[in-house]
XYZ file of C-alpha atoms in Angstrom:
579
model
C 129.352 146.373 53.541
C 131.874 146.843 51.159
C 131.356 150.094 49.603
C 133.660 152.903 48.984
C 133.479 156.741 50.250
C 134.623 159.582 48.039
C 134.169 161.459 51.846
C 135.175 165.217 50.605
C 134.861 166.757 54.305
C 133.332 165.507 57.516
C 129.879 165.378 57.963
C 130.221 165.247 61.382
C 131.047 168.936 61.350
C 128.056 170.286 59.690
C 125.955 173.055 61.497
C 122.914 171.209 63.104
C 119.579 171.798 61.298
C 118.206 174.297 64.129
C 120.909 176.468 63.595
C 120.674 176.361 59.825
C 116.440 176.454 60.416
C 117.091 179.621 62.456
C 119.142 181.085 59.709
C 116.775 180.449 56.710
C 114.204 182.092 58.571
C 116.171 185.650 59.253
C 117.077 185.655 55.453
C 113.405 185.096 54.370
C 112.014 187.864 56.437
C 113.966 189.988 54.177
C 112.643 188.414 50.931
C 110.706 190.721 48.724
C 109.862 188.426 45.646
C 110.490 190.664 42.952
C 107.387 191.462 40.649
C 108.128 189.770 36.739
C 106.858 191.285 33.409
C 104.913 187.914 33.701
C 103.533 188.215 36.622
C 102.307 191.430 36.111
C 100.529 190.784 33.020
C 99.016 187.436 34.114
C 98.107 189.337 37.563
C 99.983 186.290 39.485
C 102.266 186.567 42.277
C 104.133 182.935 41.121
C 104.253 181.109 38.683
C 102.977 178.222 40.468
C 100.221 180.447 40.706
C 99.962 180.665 36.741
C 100.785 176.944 35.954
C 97.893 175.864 38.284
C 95.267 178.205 36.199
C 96.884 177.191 33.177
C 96.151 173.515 34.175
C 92.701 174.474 35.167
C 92.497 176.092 31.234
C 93.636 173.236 29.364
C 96.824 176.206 28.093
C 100.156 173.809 27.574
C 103.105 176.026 28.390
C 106.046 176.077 26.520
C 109.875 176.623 27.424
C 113.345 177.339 25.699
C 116.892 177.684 27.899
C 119.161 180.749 26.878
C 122.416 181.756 28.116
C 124.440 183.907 25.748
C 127.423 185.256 27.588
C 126.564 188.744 28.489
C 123.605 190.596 29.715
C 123.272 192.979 26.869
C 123.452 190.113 24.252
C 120.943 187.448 26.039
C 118.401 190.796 26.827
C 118.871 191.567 22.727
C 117.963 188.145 21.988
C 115.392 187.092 24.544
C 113.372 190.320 22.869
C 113.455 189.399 19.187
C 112.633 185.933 20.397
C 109.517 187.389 22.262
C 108.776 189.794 19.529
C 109.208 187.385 16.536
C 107.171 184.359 18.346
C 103.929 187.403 18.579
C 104.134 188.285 15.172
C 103.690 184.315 14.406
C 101.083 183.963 15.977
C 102.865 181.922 19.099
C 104.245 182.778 22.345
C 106.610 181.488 25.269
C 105.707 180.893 29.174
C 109.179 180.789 30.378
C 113.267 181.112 29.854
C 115.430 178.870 31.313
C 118.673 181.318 31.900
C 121.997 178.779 31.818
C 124.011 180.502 33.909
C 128.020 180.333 33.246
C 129.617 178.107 35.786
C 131.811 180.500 37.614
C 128.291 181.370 39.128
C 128.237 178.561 41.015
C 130.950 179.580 43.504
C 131.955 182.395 45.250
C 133.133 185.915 43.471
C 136.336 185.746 45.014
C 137.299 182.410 43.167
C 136.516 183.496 39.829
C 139.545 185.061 38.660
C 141.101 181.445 39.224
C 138.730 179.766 37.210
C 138.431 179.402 33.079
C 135.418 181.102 32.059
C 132.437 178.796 30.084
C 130.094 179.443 27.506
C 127.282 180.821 29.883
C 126.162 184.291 31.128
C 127.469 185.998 33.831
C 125.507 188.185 36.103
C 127.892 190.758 37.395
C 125.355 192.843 39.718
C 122.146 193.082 41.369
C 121.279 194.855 39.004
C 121.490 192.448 36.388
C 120.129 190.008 38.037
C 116.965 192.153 38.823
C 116.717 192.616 35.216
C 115.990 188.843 34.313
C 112.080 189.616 33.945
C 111.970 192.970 33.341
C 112.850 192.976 29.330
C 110.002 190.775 28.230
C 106.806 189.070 30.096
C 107.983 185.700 29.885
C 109.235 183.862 33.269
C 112.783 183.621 33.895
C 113.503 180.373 35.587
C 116.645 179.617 36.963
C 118.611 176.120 37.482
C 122.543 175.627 36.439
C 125.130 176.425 39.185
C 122.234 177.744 41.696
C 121.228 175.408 44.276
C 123.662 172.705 44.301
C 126.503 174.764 44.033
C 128.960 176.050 46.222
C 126.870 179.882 46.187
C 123.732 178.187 46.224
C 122.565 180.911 49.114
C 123.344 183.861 47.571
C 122.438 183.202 44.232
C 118.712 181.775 45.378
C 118.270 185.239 47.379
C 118.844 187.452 44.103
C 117.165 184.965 42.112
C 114.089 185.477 44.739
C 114.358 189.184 44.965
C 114.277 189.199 40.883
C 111.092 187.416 40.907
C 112.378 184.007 40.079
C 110.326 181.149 41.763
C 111.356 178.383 40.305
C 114.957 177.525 41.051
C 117.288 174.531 40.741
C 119.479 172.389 40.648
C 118.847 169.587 43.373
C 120.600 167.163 40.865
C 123.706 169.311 40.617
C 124.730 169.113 44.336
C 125.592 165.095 43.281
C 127.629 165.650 39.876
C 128.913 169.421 39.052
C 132.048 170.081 40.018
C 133.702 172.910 39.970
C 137.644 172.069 39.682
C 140.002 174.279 40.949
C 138.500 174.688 44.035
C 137.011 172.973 47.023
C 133.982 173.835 48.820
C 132.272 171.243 49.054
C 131.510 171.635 52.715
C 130.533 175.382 52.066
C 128.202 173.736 49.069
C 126.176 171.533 51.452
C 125.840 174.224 54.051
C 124.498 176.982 51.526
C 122.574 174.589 49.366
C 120.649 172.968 52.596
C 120.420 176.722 53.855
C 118.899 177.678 50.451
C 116.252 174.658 50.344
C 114.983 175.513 53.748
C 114.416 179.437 52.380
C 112.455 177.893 49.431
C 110.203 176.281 51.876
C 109.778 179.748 53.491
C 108.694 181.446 50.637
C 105.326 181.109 49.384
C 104.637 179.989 45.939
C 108.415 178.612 44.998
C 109.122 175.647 43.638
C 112.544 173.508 43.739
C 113.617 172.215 40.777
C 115.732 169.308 39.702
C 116.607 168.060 36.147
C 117.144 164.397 36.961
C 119.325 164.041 33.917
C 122.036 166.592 34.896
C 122.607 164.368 38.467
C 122.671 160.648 38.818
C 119.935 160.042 36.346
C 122.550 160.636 33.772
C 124.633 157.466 35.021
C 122.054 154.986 36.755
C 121.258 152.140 33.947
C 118.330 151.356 34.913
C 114.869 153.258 34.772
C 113.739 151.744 38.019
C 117.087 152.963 39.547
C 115.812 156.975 38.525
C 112.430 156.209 40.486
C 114.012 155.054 43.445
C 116.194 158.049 43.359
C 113.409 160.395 42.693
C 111.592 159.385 45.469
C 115.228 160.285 47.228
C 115.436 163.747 46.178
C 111.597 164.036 47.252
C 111.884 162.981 50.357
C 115.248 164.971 51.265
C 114.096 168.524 49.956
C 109.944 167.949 50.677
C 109.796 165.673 53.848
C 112.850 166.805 55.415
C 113.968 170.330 53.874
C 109.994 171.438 53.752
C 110.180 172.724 49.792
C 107.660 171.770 47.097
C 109.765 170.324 44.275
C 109.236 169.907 40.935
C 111.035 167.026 38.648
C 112.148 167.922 35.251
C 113.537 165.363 32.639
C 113.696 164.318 29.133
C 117.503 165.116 27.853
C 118.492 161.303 27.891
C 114.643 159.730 26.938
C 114.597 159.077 23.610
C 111.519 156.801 22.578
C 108.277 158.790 23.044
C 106.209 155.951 24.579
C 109.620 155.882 27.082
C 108.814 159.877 27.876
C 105.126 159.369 28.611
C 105.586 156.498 30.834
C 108.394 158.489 32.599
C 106.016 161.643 33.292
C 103.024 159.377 34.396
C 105.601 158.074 36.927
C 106.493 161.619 38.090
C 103.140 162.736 37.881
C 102.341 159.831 40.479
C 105.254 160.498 43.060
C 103.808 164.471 43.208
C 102.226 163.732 46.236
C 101.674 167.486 46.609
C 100.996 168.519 43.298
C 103.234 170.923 42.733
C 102.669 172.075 39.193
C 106.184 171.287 36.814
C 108.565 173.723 35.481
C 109.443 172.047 32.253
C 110.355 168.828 30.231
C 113.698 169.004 28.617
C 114.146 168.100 24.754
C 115.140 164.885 23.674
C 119.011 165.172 23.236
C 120.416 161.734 22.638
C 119.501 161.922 18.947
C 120.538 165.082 17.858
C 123.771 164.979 15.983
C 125.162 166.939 13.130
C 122.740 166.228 10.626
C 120.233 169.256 11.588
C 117.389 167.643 9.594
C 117.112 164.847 10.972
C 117.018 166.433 14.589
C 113.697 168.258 13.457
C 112.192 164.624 13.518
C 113.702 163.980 16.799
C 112.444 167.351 17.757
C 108.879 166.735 16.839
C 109.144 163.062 18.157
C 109.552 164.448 22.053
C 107.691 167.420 21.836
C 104.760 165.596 20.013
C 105.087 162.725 23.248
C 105.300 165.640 25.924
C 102.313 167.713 24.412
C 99.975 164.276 24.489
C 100.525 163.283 28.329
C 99.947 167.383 29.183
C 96.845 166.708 27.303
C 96.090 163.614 28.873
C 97.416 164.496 32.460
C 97.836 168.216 32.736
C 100.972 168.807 35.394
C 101.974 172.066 34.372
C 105.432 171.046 32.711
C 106.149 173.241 30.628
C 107.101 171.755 26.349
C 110.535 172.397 25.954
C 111.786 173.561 22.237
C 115.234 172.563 21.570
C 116.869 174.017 18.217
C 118.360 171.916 15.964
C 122.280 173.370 15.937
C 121.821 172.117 20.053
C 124.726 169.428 19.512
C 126.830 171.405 17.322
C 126.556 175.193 19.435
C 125.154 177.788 21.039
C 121.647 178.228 18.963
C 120.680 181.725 17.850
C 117.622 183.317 18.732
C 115.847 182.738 14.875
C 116.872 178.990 15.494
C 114.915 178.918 18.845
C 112.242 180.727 17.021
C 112.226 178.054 14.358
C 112.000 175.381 16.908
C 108.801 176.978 18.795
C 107.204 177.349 15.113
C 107.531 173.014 14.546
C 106.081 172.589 18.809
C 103.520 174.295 18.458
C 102.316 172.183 15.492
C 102.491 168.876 18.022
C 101.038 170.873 20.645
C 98.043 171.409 18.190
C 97.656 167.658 16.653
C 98.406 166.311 20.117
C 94.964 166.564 20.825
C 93.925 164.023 17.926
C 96.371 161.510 19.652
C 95.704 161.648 23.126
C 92.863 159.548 23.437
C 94.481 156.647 21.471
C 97.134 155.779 23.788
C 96.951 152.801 25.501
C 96.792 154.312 29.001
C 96.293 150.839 31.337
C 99.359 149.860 29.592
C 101.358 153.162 30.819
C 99.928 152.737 33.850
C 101.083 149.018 34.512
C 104.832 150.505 32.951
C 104.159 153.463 35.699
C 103.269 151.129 38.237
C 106.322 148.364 37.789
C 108.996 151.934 38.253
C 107.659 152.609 41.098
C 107.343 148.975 42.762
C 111.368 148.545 41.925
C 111.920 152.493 42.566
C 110.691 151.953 46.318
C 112.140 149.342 46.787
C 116.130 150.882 45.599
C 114.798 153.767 48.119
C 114.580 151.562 51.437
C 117.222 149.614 50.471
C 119.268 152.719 50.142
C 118.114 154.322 53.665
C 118.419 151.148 54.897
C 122.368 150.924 53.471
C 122.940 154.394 54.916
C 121.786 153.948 58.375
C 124.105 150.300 58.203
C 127.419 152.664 57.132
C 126.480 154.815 60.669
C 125.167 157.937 58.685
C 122.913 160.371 60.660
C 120.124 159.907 58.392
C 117.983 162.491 60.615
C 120.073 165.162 59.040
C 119.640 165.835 55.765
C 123.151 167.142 55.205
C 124.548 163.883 55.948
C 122.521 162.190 53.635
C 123.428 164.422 50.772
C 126.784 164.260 51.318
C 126.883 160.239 51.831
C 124.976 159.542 48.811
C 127.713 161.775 46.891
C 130.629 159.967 48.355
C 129.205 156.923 47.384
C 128.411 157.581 43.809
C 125.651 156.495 41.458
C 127.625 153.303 39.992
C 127.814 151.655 43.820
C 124.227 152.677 45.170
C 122.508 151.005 41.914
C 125.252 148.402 42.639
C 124.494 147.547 46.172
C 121.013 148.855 46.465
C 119.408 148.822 43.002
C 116.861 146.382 42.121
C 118.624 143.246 40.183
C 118.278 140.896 37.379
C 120.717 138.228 37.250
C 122.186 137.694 33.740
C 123.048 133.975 32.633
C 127.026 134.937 33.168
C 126.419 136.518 36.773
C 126.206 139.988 34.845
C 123.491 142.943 36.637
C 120.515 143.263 34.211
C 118.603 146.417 34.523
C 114.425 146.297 35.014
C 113.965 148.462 32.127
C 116.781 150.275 30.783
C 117.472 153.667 30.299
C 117.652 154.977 26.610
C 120.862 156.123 27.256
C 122.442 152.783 27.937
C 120.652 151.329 24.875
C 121.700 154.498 22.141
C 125.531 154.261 24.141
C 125.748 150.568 23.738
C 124.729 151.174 20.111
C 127.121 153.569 19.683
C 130.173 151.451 20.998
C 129.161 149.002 18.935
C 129.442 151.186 15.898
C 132.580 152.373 16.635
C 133.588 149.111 17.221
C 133.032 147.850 14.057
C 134.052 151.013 12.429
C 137.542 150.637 13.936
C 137.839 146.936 12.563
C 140.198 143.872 14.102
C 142.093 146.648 17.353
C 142.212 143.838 19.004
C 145.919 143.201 20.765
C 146.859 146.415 19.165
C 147.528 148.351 22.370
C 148.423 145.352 24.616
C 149.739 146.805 28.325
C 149.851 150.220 26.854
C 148.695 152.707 29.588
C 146.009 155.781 28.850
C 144.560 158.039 31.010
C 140.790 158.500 30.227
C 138.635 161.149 31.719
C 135.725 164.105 30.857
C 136.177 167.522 30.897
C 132.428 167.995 32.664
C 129.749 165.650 33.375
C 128.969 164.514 29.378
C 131.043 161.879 29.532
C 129.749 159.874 26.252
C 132.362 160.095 23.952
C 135.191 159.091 27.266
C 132.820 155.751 27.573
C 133.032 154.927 23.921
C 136.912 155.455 23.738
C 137.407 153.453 27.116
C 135.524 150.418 24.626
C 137.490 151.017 22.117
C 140.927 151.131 24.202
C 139.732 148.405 26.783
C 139.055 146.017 23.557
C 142.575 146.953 22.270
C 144.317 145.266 25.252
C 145.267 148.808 26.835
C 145.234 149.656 30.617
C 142.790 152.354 30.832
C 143.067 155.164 34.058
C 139.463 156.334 34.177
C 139.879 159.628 35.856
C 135.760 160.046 35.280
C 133.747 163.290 34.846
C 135.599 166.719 36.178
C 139.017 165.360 35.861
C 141.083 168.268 36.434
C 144.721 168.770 35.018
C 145.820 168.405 38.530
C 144.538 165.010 38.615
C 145.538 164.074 34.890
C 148.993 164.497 36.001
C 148.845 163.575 39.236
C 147.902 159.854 37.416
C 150.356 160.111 34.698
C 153.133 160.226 36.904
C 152.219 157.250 38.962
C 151.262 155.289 36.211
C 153.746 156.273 33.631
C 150.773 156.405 31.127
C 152.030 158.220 27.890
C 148.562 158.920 26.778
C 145.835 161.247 27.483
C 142.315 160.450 26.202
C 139.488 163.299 27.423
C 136.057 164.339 25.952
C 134.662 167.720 26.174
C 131.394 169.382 25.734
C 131.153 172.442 28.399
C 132.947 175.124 25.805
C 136.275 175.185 27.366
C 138.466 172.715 25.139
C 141.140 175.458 24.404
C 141.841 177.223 28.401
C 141.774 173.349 29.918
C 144.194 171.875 27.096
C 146.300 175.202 27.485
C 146.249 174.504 31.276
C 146.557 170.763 31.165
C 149.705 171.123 28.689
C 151.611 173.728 30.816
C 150.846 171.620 34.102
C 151.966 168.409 32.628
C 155.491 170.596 30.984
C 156.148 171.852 34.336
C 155.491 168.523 36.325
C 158.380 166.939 33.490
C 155.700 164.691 32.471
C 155.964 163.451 28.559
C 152.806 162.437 27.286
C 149.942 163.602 24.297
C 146.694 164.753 24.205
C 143.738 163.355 22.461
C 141.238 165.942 22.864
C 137.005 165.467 21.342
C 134.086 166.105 21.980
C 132.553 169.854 21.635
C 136.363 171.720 21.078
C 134.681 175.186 21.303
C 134.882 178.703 23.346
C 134.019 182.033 23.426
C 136.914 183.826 22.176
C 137.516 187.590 22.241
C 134.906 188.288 24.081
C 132.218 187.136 21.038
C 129.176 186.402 22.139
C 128.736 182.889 20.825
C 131.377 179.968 21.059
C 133.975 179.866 18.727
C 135.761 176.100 17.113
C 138.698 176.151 18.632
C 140.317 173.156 16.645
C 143.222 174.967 14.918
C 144.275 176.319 18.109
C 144.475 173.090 19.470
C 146.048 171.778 16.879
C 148.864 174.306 16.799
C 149.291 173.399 20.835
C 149.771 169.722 19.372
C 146.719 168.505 20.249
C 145.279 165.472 18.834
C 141.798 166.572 17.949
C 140.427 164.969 14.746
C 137.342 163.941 16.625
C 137.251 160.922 14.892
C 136.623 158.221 17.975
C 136.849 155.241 16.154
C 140.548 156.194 15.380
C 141.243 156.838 18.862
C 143.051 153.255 18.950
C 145.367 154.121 16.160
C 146.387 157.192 17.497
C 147.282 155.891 21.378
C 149.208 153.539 19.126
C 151.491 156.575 17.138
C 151.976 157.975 20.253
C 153.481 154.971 21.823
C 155.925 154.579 18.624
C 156.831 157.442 19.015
């Protein structure tokens, strides 16, 4: 079988699941879940527990992620948020707390590491704050399990009264450059999914679209590989898990046939944590992303009508693409939901349900099938697939791209080419997008013929790298795809074996100005001569300010090519080369 393994440490070496069973247990004995503003006032002891009476009630829950980047400023805002929502007339179930991601490994590799965008939590007692400003449930997911401190992390998230915690999908596609732990990740993140199981009322989360949901093309494909992360954390890890999704579905009817399909696969019923917002058509024009806003949330609202799973109606403000919201704008964005939440009911019973449910049905067909064909494919390349530590890390050495590849469910095109089942709305808005900066950029073609560029993404959004790679592959150039998480360590590392002049990277994760400043210096002191094209999201907390700063004149000054214009991303490989 010829597939190729990105094999970070050996598997072979990983504790057996006894000893790591034997350890989960000691640590839960001293779990206390911690008692939440929320729980007290709903008189719950999880909020499972509250989800499943709010199903019972007909109540649709809604949600909103925060993650200013310091305690004092996210407790400031998650209050007025509270407070201002009550005096409308509205509310909010739960906050999603985006943790910064130095979180996600060890303290004593921080001070190595650029910081993000995101909060820190720099002691217990911090983190035993999280629902004690406001009854609304914290929930937490980025850089917790799935992360290189997966353990600890999940322990004071526990003890703080947080009970649903993620990220399942993270242990396949965060990375956290600059070091490497990935054996220490797989041992704490296994360690932490078998604590979950131990403690009543918890529920595992994963946001397919942060893992390899965000780079299968095919719908069918993000079954299969739910039914995966199912069956490693619930059948062999002995969690309940809950799915979450919606970032990268952008037609409604697309979002309602996606949660009928998780809805079916829930073979415990574990009531959701939340659906995400609809991100793949918000761009700069903030208008316009208050119809995409009321689009998803309207979708969302009518299936928890319809088919009540708990998931909670995620609010995302308007300024989402551009930066860091403020707490009015997430106010204003509960104020438009709870509109859909309140016509949803006039919709509900209009939708053609036997026709969701034949959609629902066909995902699931393919979806098992991509999930025997990949056990099967496992077991053939000798991995222990009684151990769920091997099959984590084997699935991440092999990538998304090669399992859908070699396991996926295929249509044949007329010219030989794969043809997903149904595609995602991702592949459909990026291949719209290429093609409009393709046309944009007019007659490239032969313009960069043999010239070498190094391509890559500063973190896992790797949009804007895939459109330049069209735009440079159509121009005749030889294009180094470095992927998502390229570090400078690896951007040099390929520019001196390839001689490649050019640099072309996207970034969205707010640190554009500490990675070009560290990208420039390593690529001085390696005597390597080549220029930076920098886009994407160029911003970063700066001075200690509490929301993320544009960074572009600093870049600029550093001379960095960041005019964010990707259509003349051609042209200015081209300068550089005449140069």
């Amino acid at each position: 079988m010829d597939i190729k393994l990105n094999k970070r440490f050996e598997w072979k070496e990983l504790p057996d699941m006894a000893e790591l069973e034997a350890r989960a247990s000691a640590i839960a004995k001293d779990i206390k879940v911690g008692e939440t503003l929320f729980f007290k006032e709903h008189n719950v002891k999880s909020e499972a527990e509250y989800k499943r009476r709010a199903i019972k009630e007909g109540i649709i829950t809604k949600h909103s992620h925060v993650g200013w980047n310091s305690w004092d400023e996210t407790a400031r805002n998650i209050s007025f948020i509270y407070d201002e929502l009550k005096k409308r007339g509205s509310s909010i179930t739960r906050f999603g707390f985006i943790l910064d991601w130095l979180m996600g490994v060890p303290a004593e590799y921080r001070s190595r590491l650029p910081k993000g965008t995101g909060l820190m939590l720099e002691s217990p007692e911090e983190w035993a704050a999280l629902g004690q400003v406001v009854p609304v449930q914290p929930h937490m997911s980025d850089h917790m399990i799935g992360s290189p401190n997966a353990l600890e992390n999940t322990i004071y998230a526990l003890n703080a009264g947080v009970t649903s915690i993620g990220n399942v999908s993270h242990y396949f596609t965060y990375e956290y450059p600059g070091v490497e732990l990935e054996y220490e990740r797989t041992v704490n993140s296994l360690t932490a999914f078998l604590l979950m199981g131990k403690v009543e009322g918890t529920i595992v989360h994963s946001n397919m679209d942060d893992g390899f949901g965000n780079q299968f093309r095919d719908l069918t494909s993000i079954t299969g590989w739910a039914m995966m992360e199912r069956y490693l954390t619930e059948d062999m890890l002995g969690a309940r898990m809950a799915f979450a999704y919606g970032n990268l579905f952008s037609d409604p009817m697309g979002r309602i046939i996606i949660h009928s399909v998780m809805e079916k696969l829930n073979k415990h019923k574990t009531p959701g944590t939340m659906i995400f917002g609809n991100t793949v058509d918000y761009g700069l024009d903030h208008q316009r992303n208050y119809g995409a806003l009321a689009s998803f949330s309207l979708a969302d609202a009518i299936f928890q009508r319809h088919t009540p799973t708990g998931h909670a109606v995620a609010s995302v403000p308007v300024t989402e693409a551009v930066r860091i919201p403020t707490a009015q704008e997430i106010v204003d964005g509960h104020l438009l939901v709870d509109m859909m939440i309140e016509k949803s009911q006039y919709m509900a019973p209009f939708i053609n349900w036997e026709k969701v449910y034949a959609e629902r049905d066909l995902y699931i067909y393919c979806g098992k099938m991509f999930f025997e064909n990949m056990m099967n494919g496992l077991s053939d390349l000798g991995v222990d697939i009684s151990h769920p530590g091997h099959i984590f890390a084997a699935l991440k050495a092999i990538g998304a791209r090669q399992l859908e590849d070699r396991f996926g469910v295929v249509e044949t095109g007329k010219r030989g080419e794969r043809i997903p089942v149904r595609p995602t709305d991702m592949i459909k808005n990026l291949e719209s997008r290429k093609s409009g900066a393709l046309q944009r950029a007019g007659n490239i073609e032969a313009e960069l013929e043999g010239k070498k560029v190094v391509v890559g993404s500063t973190d896992i959004h790797d949009y804007g790298k895939e459109i330049a790679k069209s735009l440079l592959t159509k121009a005749g150039a030889v294009v180094f795809d470095l992927g998502g998480y390229a570090t400078p360590d690896e951007i040099v590392e390929t520019l001196i074996e390839t001689e490649a002049r050019a640099v072309v990277m996207s970034s969205y994760n707010g640190i554009a100005l500490s990675y070009a400043t560290e990208l420039l210096s390593k690529m001085k002191e390696a005597g390597v001569e080549a220029s930076l094209i920098l886009g994407g999201l160029l911003n970063e907390n700066l001075d200690g300010g509490s929301l993320a700063a544009d960074v572009t004149e600093q870049l600029r000054e550093m001379g960095v090519n960041c005019d964010n214009e990707i259509e003349k991303t051609v042209a200015a490989v081209k300068k550089i080369y005449e140069s």
